[in-house]
PDB file of N, CA and C in Angstrom:
ATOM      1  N   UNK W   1      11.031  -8.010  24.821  1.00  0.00           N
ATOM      2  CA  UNK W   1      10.172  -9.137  25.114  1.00  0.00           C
ATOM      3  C   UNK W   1      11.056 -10.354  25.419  1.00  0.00           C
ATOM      4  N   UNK W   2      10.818 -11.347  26.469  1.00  0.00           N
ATOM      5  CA  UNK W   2      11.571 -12.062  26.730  1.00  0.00           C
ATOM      6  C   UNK W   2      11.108 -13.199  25.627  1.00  0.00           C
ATOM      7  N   UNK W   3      12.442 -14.181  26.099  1.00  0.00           N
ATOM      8  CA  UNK W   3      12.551 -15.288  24.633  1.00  0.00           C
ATOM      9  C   UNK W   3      12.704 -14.856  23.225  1.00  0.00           C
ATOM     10  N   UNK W   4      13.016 -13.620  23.139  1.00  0.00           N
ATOM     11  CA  UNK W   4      13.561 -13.197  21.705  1.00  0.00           C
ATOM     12  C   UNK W   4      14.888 -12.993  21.590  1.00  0.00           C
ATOM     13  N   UNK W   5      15.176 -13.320  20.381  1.00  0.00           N
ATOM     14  CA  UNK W   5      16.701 -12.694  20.204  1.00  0.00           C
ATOM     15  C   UNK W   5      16.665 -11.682  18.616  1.00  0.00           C
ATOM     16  N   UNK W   6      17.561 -11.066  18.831  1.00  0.00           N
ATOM     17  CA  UNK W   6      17.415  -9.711  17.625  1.00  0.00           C
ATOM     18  C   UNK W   6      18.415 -10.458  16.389  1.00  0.00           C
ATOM     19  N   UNK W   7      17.657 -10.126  15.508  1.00  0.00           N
ATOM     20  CA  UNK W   7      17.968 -10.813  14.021  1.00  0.00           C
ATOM     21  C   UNK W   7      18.666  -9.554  12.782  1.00  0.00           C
ATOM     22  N   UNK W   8      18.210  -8.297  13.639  1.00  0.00           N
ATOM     23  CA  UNK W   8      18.516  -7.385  12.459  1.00  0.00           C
ATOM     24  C   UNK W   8      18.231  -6.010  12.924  1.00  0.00           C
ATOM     25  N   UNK W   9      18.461  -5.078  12.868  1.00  0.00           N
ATOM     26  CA  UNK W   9      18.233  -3.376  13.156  1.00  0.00           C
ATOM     27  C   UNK W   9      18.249  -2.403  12.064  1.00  0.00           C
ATOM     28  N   UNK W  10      17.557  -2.057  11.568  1.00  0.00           N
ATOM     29  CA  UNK W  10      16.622  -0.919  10.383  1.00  0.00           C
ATOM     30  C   UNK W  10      16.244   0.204  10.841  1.00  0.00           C
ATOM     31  N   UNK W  11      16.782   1.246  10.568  1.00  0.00           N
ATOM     32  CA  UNK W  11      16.492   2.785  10.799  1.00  0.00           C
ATOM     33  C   UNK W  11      15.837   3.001  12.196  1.00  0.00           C
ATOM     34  N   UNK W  12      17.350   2.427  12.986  1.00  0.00           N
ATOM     35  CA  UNK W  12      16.984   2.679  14.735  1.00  0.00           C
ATOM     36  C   UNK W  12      16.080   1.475  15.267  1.00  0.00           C
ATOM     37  N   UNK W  13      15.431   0.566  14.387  1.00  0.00           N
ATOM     38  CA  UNK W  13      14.548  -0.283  15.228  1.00  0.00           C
ATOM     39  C   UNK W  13      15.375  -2.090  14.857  1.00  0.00           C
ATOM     40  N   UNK W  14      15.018  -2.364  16.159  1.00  0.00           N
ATOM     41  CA  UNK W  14      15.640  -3.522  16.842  1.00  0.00           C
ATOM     42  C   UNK W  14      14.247  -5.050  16.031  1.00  0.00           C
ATOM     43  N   UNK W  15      14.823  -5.656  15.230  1.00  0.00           N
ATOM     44  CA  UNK W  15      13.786  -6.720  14.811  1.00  0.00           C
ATOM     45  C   UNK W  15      14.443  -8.211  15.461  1.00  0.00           C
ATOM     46  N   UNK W  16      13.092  -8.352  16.282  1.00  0.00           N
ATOM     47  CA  UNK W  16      13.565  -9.345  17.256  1.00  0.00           C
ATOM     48  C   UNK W  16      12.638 -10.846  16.508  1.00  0.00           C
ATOM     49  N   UNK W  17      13.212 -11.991  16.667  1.00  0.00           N
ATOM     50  CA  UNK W  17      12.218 -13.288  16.555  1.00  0.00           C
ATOM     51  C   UNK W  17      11.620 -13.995  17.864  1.00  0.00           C
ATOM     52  N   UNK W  18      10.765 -14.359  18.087  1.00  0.00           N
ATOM     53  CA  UNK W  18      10.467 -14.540  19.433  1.00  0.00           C
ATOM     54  C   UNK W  18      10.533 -16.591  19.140  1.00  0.00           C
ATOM     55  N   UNK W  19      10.968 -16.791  20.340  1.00  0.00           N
ATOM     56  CA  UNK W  19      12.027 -18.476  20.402  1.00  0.00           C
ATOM     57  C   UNK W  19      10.594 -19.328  20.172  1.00  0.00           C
ATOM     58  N   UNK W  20       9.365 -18.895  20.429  1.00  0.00           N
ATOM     59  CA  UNK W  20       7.724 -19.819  19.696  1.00  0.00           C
ATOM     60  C   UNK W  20       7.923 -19.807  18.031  1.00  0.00           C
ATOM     61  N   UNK W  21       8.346 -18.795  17.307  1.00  0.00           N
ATOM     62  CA  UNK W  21       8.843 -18.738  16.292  1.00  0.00           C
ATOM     63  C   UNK W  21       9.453 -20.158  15.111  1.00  0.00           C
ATOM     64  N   UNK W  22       9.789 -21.146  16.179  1.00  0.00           N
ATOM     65  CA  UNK W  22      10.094 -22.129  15.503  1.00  0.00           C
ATOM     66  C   UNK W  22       9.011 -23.231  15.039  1.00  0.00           C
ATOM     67  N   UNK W  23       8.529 -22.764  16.206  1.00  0.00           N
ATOM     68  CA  UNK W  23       7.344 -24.138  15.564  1.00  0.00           C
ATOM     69  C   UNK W  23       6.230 -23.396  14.125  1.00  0.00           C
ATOM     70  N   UNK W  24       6.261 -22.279  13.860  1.00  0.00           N
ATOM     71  CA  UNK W  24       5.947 -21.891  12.704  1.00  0.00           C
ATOM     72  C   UNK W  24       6.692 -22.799  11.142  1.00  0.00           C
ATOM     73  N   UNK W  25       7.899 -22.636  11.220  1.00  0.00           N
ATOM     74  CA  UNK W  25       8.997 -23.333  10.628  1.00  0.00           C
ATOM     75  C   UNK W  25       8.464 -24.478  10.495  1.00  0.00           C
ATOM     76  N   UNK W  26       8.448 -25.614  11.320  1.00  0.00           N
ATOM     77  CA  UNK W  26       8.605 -26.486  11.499  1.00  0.00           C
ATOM     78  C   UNK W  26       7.283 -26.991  11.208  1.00  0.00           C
ATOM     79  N   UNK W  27       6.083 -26.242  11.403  1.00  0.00           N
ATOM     80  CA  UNK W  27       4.589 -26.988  10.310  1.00  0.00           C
ATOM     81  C   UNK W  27       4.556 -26.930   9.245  1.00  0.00           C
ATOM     82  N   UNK W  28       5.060 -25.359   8.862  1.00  0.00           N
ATOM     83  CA  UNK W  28       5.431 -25.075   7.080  1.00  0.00           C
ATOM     84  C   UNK W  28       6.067 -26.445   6.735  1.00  0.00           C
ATOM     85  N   UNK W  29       7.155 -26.843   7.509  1.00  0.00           N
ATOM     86  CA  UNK W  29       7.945 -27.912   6.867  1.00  0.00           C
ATOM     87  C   UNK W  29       7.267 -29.591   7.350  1.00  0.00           C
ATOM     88  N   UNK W  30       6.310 -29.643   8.115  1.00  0.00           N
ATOM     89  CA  UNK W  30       5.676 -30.553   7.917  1.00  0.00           C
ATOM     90  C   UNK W  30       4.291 -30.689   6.914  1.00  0.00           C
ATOM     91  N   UNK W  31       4.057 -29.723   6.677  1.00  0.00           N
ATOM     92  CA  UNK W  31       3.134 -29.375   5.401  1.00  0.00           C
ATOM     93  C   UNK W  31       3.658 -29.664   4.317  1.00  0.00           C
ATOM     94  N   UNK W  32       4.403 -29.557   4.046  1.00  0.00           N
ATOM     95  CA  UNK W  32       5.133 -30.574   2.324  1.00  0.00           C
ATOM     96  C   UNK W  32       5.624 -31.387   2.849  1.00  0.00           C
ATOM     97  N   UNK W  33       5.802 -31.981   3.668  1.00  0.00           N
ATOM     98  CA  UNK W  33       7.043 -33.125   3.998  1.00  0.00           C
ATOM     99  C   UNK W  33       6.444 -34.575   3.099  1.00  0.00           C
ATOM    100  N   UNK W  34       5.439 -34.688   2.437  1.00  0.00           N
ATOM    101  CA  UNK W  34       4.967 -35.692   1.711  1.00  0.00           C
ATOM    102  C   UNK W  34       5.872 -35.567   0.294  1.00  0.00           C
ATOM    103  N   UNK W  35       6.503 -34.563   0.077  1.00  0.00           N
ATOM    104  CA  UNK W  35       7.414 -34.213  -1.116  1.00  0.00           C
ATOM    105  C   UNK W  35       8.641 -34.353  -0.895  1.00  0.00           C
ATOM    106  N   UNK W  36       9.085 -35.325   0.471  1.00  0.00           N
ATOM    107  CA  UNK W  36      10.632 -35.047   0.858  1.00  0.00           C
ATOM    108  C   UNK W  36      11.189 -33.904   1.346  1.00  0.00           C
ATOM    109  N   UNK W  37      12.684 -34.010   1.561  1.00  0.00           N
ATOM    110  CA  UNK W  37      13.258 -33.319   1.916  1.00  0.00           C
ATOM    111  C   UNK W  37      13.235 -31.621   0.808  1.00  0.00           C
ATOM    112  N   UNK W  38      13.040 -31.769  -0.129  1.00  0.00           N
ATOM    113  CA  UNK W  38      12.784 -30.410  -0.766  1.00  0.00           C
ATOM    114  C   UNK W  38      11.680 -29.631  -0.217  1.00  0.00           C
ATOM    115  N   UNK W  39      10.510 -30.620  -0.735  1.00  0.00           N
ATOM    116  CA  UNK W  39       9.149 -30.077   0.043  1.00  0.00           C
ATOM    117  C   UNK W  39       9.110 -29.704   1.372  1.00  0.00           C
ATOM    118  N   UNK W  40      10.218 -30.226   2.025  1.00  0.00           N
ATOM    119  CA  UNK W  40       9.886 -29.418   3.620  1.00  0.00           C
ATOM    120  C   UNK W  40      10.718 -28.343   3.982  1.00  0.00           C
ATOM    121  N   UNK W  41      11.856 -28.023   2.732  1.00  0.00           N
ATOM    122  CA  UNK W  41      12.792 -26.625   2.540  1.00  0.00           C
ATOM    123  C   UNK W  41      11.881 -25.894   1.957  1.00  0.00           C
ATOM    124  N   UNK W  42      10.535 -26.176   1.075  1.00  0.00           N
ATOM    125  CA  UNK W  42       9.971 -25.331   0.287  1.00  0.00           C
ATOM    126  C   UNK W  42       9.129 -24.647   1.249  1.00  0.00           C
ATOM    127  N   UNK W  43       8.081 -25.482   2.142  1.00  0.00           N
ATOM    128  CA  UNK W  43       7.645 -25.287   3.318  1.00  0.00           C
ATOM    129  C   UNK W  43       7.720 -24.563   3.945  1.00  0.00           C
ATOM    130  N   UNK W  44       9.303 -24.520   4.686  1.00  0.00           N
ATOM    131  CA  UNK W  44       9.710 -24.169   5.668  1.00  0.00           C
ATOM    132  C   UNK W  44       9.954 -22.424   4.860  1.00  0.00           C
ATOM    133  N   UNK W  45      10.632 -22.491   3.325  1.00  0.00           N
ATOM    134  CA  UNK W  45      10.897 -21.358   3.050  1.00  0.00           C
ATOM    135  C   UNK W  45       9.661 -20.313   3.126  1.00  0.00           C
ATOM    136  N   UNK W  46       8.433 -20.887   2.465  1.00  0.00           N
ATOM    137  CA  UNK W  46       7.047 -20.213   2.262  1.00  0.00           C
ATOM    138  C   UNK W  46       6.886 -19.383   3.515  1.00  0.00           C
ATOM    139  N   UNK W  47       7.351 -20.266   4.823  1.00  0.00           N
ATOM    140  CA  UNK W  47       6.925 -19.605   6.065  1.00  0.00           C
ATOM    141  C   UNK W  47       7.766 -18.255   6.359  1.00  0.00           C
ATOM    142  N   UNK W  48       9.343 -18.529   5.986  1.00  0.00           N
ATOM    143  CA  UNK W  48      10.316 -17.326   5.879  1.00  0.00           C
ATOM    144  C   UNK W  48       9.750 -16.031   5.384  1.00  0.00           C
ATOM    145  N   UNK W  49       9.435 -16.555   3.664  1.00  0.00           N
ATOM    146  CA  UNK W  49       8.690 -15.447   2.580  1.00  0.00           C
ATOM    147  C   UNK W  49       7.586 -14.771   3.410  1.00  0.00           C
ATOM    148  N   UNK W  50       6.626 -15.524   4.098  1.00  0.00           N
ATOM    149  CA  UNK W  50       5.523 -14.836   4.371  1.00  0.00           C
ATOM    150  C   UNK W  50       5.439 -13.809   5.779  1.00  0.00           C
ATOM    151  N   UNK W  51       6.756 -14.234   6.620  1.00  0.00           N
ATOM    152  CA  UNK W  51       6.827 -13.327   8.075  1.00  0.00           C
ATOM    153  C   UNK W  51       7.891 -12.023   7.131  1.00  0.00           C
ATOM    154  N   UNK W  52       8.799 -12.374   6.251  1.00  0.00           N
ATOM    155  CA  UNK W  52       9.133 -10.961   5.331  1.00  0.00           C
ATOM    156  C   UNK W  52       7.888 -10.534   5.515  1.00  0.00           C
ATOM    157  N   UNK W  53       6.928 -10.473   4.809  1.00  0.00           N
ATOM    158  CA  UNK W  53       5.775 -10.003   4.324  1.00  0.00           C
ATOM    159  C   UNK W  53       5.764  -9.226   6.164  1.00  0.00           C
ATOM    160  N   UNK W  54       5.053 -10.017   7.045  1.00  0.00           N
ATOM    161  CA  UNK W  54       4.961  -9.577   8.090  1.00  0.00           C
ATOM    162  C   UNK W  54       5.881  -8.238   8.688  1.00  0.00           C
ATOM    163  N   UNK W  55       7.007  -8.818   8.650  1.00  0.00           N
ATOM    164  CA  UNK W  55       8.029  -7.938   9.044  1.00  0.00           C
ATOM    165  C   UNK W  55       7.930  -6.647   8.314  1.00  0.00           C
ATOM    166  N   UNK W  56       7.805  -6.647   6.742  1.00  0.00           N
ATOM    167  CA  UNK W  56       7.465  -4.727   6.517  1.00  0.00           C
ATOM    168  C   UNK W  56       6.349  -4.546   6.511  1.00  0.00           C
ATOM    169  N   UNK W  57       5.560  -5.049   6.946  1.00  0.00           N
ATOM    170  CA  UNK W  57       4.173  -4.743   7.689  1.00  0.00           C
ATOM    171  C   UNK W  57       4.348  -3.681   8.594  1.00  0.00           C
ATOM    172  N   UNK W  58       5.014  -4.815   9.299  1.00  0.00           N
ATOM    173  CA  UNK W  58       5.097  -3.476  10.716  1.00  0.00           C
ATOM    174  C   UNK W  58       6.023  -2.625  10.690  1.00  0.00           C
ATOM    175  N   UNK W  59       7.175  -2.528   9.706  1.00  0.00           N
ATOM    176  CA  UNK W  59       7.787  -1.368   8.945  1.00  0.00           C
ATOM    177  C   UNK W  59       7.161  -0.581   8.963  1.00  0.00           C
ATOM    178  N   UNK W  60       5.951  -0.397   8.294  1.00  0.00           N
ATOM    179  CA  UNK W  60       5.111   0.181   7.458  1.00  0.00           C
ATOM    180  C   UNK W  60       4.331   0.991   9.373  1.00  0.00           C
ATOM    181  N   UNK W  61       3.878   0.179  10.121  1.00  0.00           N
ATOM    182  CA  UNK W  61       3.461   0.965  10.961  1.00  0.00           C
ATOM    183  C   UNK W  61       4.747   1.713  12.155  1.00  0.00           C
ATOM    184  N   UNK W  62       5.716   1.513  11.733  1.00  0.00           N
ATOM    185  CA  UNK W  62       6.948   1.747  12.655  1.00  0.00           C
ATOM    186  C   UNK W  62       7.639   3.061  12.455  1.00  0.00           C
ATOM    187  N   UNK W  63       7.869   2.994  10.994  1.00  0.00           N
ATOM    188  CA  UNK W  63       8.203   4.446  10.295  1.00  0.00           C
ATOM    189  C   UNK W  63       7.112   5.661  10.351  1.00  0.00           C
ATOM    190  N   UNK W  64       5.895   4.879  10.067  1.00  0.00           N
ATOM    191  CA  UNK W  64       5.014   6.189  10.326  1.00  0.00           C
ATOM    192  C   UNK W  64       5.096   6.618  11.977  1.00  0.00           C
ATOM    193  N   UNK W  65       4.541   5.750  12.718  1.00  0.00           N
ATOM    194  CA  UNK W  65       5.036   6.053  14.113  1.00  0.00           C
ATOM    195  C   UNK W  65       6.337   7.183  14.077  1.00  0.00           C
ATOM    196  N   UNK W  66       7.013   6.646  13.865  1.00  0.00           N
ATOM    197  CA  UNK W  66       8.978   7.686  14.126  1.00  0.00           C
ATOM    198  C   UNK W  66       7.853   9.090  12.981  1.00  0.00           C
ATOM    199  N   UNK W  67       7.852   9.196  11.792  1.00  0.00           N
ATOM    200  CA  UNK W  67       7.572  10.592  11.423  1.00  0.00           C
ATOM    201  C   UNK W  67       6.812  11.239  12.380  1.00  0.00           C
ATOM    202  N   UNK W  68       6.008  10.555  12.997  1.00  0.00           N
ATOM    203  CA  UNK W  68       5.030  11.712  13.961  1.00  0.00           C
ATOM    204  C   UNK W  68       5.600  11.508  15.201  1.00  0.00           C
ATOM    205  N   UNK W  69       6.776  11.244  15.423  1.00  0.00           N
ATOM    206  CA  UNK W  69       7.696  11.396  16.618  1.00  0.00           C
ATOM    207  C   UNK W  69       7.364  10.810  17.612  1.00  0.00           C
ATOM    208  N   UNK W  70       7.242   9.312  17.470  1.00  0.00           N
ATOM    209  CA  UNK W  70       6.762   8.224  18.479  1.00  0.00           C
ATOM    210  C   UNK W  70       7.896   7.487  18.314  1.00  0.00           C
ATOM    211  N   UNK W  71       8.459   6.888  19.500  1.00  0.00           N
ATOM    212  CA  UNK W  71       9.802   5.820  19.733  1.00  0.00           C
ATOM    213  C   UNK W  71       9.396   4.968  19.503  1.00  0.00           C
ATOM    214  N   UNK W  72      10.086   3.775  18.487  1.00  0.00           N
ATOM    215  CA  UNK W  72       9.532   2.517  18.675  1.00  0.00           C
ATOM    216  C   UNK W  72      10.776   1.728  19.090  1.00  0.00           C
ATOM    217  N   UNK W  73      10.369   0.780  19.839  1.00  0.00           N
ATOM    218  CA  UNK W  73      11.570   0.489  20.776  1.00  0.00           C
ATOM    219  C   UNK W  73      11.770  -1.252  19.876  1.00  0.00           C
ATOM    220  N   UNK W  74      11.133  -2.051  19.422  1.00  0.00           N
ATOM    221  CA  UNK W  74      11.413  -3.206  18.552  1.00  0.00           C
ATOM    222  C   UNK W  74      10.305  -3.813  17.310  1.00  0.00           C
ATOM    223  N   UNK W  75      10.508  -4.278  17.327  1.00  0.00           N
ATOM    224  CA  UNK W  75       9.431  -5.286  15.828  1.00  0.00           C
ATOM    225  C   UNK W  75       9.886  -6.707  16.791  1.00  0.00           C
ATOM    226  N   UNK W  76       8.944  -7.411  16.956  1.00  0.00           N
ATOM    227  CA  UNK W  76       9.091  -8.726  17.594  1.00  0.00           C
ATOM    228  C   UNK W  76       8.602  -9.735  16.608  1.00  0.00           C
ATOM    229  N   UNK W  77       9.095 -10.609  16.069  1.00  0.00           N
ATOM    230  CA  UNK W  77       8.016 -11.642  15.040  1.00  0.00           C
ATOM    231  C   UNK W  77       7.211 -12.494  16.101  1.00  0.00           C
ATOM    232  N   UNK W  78       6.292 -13.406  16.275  1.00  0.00           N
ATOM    233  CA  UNK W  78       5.882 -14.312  16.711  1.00  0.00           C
ATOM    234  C   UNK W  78       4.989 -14.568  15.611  1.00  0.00           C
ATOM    235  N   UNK W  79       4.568 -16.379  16.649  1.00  0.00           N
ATOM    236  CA  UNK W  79       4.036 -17.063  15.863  1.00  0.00           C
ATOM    237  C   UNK W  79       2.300 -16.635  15.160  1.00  0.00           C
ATOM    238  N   UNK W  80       1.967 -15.264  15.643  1.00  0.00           N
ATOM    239  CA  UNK W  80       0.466 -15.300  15.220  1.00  0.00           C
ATOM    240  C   UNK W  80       0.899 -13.833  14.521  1.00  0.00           C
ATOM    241  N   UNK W  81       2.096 -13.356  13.805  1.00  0.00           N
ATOM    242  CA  UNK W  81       2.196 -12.250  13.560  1.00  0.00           C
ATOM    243  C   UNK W  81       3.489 -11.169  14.010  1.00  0.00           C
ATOM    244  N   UNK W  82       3.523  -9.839  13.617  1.00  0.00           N
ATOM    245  CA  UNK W  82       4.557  -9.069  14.433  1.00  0.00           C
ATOM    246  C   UNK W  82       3.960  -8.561  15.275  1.00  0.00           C
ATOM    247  N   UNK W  83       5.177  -7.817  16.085  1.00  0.00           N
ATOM    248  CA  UNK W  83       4.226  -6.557  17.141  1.00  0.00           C
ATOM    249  C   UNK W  83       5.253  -5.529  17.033  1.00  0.00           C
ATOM    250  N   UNK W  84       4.686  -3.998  16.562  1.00  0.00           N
ATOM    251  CA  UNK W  84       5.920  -3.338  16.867  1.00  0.00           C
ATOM    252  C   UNK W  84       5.501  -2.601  18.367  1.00  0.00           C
ATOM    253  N   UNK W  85       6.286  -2.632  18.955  1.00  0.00           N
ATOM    254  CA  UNK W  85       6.566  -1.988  20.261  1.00  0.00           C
ATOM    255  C   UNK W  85       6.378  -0.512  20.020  1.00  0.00           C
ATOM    256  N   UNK W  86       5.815   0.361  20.630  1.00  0.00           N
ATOM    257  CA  UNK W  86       6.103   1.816  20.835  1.00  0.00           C
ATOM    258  C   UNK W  86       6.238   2.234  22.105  1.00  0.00           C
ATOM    259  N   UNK W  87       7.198   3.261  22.065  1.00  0.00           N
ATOM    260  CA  UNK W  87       7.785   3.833  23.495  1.00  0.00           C
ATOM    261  C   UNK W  87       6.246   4.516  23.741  1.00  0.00           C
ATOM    262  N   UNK W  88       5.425   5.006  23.317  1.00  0.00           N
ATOM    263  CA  UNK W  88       3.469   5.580  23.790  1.00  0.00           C
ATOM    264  C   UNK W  88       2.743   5.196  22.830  1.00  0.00           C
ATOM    265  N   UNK W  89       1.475   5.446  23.561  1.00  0.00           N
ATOM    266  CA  UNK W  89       0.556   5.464  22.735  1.00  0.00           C
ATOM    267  C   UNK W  89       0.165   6.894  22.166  1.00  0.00           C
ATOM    268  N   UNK W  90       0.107   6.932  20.627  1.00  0.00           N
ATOM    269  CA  UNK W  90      -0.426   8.497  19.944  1.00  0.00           C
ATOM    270  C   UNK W  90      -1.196   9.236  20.216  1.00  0.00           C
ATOM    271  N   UNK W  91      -1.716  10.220  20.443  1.00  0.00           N
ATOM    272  CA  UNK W  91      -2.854  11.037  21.058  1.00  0.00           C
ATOM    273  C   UNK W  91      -3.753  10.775  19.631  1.00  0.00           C
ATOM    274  N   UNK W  92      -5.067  10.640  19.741  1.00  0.00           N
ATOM    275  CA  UNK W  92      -5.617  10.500  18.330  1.00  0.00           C
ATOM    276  C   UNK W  92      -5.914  12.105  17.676  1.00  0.00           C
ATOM    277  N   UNK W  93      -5.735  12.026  16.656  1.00  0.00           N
ATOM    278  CA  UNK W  93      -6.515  12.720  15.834  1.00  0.00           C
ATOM    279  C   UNK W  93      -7.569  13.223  15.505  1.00  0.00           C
ATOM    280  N   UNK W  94      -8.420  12.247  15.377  1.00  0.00           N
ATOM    281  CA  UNK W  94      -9.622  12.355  14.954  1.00  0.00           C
ATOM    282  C   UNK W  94     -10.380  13.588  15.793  1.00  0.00           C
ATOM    283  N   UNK W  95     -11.267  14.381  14.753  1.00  0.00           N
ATOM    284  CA  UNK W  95     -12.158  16.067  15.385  1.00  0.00           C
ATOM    285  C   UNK W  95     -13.531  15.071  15.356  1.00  0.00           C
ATOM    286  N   UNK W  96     -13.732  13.694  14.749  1.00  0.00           N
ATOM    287  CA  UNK W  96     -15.291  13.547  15.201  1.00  0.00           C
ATOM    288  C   UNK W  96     -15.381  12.378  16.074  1.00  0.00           C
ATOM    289  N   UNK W  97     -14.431  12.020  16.627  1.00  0.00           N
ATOM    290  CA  UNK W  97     -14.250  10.738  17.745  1.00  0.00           C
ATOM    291  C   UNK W  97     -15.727  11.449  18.716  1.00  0.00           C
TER     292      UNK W  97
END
């Protein structure tokens, strides 16, 4: 995805931040900024803590993908969430679709 740059790589997959990414940061840290300069590190950290959260999210759908032998080609963060990329889409499952 363009405007990302890769932050980290986990069992073959590429975890990218996408460059909108900052202004996430940067409300967290205007959201305490009434507490000073701590409050807008605390802020800014909350926002860190919570795209973790995000990020093995899509762990969580990335690895299952790879066991049933689907490529996933990155984890992208942005600002409304992750996306993990897959090289296809899965054939479904489901016998009562």
């Amino acid at each position: 995805m363009k405007w990302s740059w890769p932050i980290a790589r986990f069992a073959g997959i590429d975890v990218k931040i996408h460059a909108t990414f900052v202004i996430i940061l940067v409300l967290g840290a205007m959201q305490w900024s009434g507490f000073g300069i701590p409050g807008m590190a605390f802020g800014a950290l909350l926002m860190l803590l919570l795209f973790t959260c995000v990020t093995l999210h899509e762990f969580g759908h990335s690895l299952v993908a790879q066991r049933f032998g689907i490529a996933v080609r990155e984890i992208v963060l942005l600002p409304i969430g992750g996306v993990a990329l897959l090289a296809r889409i899965p054939p479904s499952r489901c016998t009562s679709c």
